[in-house]
XYZ file of N, CA and C in Angstrom:
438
model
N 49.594 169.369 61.534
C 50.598 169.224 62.571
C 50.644 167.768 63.019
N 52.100 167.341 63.316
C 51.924 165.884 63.936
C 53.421 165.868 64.930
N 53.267 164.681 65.135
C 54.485 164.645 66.469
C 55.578 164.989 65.884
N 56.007 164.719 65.087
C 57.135 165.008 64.170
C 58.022 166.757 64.640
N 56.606 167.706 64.144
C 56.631 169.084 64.092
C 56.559 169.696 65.251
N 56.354 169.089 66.689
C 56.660 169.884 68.112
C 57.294 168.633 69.162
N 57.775 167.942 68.968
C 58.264 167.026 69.694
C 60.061 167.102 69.247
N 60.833 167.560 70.151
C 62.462 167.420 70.248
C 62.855 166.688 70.746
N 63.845 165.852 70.384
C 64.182 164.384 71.374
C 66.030 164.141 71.197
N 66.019 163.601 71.830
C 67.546 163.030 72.115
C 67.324 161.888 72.681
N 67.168 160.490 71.809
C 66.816 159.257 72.249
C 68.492 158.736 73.063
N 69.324 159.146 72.429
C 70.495 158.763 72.887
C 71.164 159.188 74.295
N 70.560 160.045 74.316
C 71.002 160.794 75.401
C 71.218 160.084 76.731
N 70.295 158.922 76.487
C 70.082 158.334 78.201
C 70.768 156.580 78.102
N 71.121 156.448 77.017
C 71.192 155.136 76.931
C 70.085 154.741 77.202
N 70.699 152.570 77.836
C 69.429 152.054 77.839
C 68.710 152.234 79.155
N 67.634 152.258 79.440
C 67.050 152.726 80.598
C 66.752 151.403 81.364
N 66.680 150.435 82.847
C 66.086 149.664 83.385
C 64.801 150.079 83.814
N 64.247 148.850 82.525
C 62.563 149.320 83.283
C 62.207 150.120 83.485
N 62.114 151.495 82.942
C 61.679 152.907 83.077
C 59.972 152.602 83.583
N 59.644 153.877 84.839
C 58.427 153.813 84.600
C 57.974 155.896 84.194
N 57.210 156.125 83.416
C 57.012 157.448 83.341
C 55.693 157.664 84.082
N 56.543 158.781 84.573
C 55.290 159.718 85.886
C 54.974 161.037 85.097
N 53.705 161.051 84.703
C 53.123 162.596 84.753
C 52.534 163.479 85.224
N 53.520 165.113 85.910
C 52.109 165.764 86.682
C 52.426 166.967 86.080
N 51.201 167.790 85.399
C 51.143 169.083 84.596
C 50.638 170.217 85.934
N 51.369 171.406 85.772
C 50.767 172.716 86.826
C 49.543 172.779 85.849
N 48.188 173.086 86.229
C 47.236 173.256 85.854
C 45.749 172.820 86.589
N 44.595 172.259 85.866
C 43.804 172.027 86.740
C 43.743 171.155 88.168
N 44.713 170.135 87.736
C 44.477 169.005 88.501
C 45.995 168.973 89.480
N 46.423 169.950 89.731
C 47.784 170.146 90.184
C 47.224 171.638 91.434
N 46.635 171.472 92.214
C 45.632 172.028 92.973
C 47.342 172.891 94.280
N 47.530 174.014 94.617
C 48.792 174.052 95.250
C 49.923 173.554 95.603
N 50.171 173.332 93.438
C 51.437 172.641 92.725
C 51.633 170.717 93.320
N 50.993 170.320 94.646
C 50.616 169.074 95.214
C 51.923 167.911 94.249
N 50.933 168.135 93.161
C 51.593 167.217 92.026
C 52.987 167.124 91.574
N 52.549 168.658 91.023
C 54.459 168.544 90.606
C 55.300 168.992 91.776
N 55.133 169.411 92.715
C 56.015 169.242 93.937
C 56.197 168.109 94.232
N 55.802 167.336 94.170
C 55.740 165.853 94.789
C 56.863 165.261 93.881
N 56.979 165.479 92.136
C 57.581 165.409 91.163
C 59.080 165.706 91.463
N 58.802 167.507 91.931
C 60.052 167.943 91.856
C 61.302 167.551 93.044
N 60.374 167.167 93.925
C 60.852 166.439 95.366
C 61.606 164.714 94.892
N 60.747 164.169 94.111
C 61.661 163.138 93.585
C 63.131 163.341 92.758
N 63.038 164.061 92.288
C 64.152 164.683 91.200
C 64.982 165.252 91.634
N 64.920 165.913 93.070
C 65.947 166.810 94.004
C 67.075 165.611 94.298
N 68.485 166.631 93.984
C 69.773 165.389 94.587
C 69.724 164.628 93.718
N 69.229 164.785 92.085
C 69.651 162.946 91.416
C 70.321 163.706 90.440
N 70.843 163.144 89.769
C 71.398 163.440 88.053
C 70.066 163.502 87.128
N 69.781 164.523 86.519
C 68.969 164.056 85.073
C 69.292 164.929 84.099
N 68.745 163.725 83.029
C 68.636 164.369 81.784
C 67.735 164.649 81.081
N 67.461 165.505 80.378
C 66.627 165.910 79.485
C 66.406 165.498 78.221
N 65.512 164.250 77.976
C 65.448 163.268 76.281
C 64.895 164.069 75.335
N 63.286 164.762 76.125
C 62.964 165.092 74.976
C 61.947 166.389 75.303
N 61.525 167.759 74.514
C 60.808 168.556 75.433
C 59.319 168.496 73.846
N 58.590 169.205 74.384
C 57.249 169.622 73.000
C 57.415 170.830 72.895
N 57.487 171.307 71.907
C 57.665 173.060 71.675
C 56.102 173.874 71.955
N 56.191 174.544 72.386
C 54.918 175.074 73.642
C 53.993 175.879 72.283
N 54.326 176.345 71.153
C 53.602 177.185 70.254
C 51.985 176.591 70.269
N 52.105 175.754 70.012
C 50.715 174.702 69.240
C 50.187 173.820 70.095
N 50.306 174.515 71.236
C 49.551 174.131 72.702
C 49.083 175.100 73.827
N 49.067 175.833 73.678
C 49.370 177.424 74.554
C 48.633 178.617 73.944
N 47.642 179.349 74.743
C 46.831 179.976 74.126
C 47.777 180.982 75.117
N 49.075 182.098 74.701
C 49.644 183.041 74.977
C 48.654 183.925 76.045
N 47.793 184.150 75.535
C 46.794 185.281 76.170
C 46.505 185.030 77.651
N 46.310 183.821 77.943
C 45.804 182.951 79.011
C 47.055 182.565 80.225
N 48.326 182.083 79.363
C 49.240 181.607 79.752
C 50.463 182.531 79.228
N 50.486 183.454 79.671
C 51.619 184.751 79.374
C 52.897 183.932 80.271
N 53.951 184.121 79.018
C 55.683 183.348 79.351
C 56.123 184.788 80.367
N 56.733 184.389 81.295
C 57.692 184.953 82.160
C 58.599 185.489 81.866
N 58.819 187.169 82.191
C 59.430 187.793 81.455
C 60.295 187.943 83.260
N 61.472 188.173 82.837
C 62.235 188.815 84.253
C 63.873 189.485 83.522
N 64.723 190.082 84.892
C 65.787 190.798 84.572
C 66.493 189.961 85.140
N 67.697 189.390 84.549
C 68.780 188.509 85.328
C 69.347 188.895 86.256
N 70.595 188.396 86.561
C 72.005 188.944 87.151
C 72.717 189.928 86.829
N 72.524 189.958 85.169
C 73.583 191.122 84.083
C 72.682 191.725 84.149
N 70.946 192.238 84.522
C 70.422 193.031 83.835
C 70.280 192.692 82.659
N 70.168 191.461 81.950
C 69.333 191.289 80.293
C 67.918 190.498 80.814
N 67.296 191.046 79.516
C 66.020 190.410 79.624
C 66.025 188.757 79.173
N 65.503 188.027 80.113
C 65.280 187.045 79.696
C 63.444 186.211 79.920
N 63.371 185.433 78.706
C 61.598 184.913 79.032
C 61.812 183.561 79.343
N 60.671 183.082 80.181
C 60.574 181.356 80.106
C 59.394 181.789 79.591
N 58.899 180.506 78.741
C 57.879 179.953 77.832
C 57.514 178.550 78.611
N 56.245 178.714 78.376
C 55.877 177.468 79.441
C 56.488 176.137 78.284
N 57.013 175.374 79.219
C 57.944 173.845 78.840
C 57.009 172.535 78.761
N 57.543 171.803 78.254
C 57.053 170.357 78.838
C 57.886 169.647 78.578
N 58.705 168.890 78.951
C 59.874 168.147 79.292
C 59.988 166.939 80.158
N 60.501 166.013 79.039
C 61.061 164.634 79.600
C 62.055 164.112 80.518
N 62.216 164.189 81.375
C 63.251 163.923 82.284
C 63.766 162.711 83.031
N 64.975 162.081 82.701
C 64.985 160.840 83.038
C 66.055 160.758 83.965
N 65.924 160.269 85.403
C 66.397 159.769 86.667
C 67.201 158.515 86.805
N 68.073 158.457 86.865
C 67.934 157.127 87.734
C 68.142 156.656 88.858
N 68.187 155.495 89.325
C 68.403 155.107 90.678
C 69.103 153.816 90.798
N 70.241 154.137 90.890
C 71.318 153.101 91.015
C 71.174 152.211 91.975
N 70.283 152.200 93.208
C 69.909 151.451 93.852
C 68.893 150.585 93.796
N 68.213 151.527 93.030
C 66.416 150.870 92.684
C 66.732 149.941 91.041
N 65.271 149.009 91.285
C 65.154 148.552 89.916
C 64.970 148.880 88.512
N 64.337 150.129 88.904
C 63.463 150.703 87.516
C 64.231 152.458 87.688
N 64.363 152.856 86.712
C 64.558 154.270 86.232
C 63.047 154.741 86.113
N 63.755 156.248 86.184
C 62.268 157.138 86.233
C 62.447 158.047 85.118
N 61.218 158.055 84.215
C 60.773 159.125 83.628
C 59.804 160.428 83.649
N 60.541 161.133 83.923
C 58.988 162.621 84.647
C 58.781 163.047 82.962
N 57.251 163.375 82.799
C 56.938 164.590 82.068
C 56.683 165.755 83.102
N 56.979 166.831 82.734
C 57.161 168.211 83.987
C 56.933 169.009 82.916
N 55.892 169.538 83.351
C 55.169 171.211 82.473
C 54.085 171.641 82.998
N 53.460 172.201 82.077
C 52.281 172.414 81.761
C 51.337 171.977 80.943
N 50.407 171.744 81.622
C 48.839 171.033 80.967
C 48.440 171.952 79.893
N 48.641 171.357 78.852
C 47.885 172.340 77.307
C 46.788 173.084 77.533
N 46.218 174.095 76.344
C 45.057 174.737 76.509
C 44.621 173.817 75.321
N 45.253 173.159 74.024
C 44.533 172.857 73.016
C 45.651 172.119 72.447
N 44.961 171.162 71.228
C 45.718 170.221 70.905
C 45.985 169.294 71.847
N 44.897 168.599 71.996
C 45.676 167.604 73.462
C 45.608 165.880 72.639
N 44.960 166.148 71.591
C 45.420 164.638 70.639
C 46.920 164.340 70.442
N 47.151 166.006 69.799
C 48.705 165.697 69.507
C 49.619 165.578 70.587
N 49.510 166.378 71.804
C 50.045 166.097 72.975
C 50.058 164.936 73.647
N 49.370 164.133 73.504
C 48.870 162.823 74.130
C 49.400 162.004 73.277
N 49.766 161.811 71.762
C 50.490 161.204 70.961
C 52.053 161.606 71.455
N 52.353 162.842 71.415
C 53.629 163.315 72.311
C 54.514 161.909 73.425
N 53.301 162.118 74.002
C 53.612 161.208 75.545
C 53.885 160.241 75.540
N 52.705 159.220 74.346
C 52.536 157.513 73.676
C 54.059 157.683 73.175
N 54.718 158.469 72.127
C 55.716 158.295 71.406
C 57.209 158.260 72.565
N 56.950 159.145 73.481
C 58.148 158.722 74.395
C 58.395 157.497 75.266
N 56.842 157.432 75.248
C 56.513 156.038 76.460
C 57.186 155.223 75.653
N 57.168 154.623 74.399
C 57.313 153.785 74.006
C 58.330 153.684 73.149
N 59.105 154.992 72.817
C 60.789 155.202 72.203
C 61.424 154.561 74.020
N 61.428 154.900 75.026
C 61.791 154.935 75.913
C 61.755 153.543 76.874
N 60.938 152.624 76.287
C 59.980 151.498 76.461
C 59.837 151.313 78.203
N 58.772 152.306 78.241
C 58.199 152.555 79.620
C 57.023 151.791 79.918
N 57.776 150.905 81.162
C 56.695 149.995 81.104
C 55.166 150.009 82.005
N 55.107 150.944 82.555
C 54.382 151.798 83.276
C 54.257 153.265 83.139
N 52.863 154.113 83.216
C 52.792 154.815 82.742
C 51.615 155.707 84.227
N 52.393 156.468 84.976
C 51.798 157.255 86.005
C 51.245 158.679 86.005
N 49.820 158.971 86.225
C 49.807 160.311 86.319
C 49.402 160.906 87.798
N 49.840 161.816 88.328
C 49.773 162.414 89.325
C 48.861 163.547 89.488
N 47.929 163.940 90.317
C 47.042 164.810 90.497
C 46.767 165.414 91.715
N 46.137 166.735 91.807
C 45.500 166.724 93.195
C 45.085 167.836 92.928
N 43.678 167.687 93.726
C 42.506 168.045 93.783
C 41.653 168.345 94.543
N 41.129 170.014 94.318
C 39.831 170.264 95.978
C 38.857 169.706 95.347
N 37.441 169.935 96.836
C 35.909 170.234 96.537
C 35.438 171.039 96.969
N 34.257 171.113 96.439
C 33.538 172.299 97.442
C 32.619 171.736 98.572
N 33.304 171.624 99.941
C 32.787 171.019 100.871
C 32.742 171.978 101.841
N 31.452 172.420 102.027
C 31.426 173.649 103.287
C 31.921 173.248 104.410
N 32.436 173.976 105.214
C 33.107 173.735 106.969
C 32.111 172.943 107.573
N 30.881 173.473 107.487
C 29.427 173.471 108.160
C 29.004 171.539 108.428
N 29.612 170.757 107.148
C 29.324 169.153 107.204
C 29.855 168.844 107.533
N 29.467 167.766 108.409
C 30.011 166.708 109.605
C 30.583 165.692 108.437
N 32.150 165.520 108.726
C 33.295 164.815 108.094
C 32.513 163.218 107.912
């Protein structure tokens, strides 16, 4: 497997970008009551975007663990989401730099090829900054003085 075989793109899609910087925050460990990608999705509210490029979820996703969302629409048909990971590009007609989100989910496996994923957009996209977003508990009893 290589980037080639789960990576979908539409380089064109966005034209040229000013100064893109790409922000990444995955729902998963380090995305502690969504913190991260809320913070993500709060930037992205009210703008135009587009979608460059997504990774096809097969050959990252241990199904068993991470079961896709099954629900009943509007018509009554069944429809699934499959967990995503997707490129999303912003801009800001006011600001200097355009924004690039990755928005998904944090892999169970394969995270070489996923991480090549990311390098290959950063740099089709020529992002000149490269952000990841997190958040995170501890285990700090009530009982200790702050």
């Amino acid at each position: 497997m290589n980037v080639e075989d789960v990576l979908e793109a539409d380089w064109d899609a966005v034209g040229t970008l000013r100064d893109p910087v790409l922000v990444i925050a995955l729902r998963g460990y380090f995305d502690i009551a969504g913190a991260a990608t809320g913070a993500l999705e709060w930037c992205l509210d009210d703008r135009t975007t587009t979608v460059v490029a997504n990774i096809d979820p097969d050959q990252f996703f241990d199904f068993t663990a991470q079961r896709p969302e099954v629900f009943l629409d509007e018509d009554n048909e069944r429809q699934i989401i499959w967990p995503e990971n997707e490129f999303i590009v912003a801009r800001f007609p006011d600001g200097a730099r355009d924004l690039v989100v990755l928005s998904g989910v944090e892999p169970h496996m394969n995270w070489n090829i996923f991480a090549e994923c990311i390098v290959q957009c950063a740099q089709r996209l020529r992002c000149s900054v490269v952000v990841t977003v997190g958040a995170n508990d501890d285990s700090i009893p009530h009982t200790r003085t702050p």
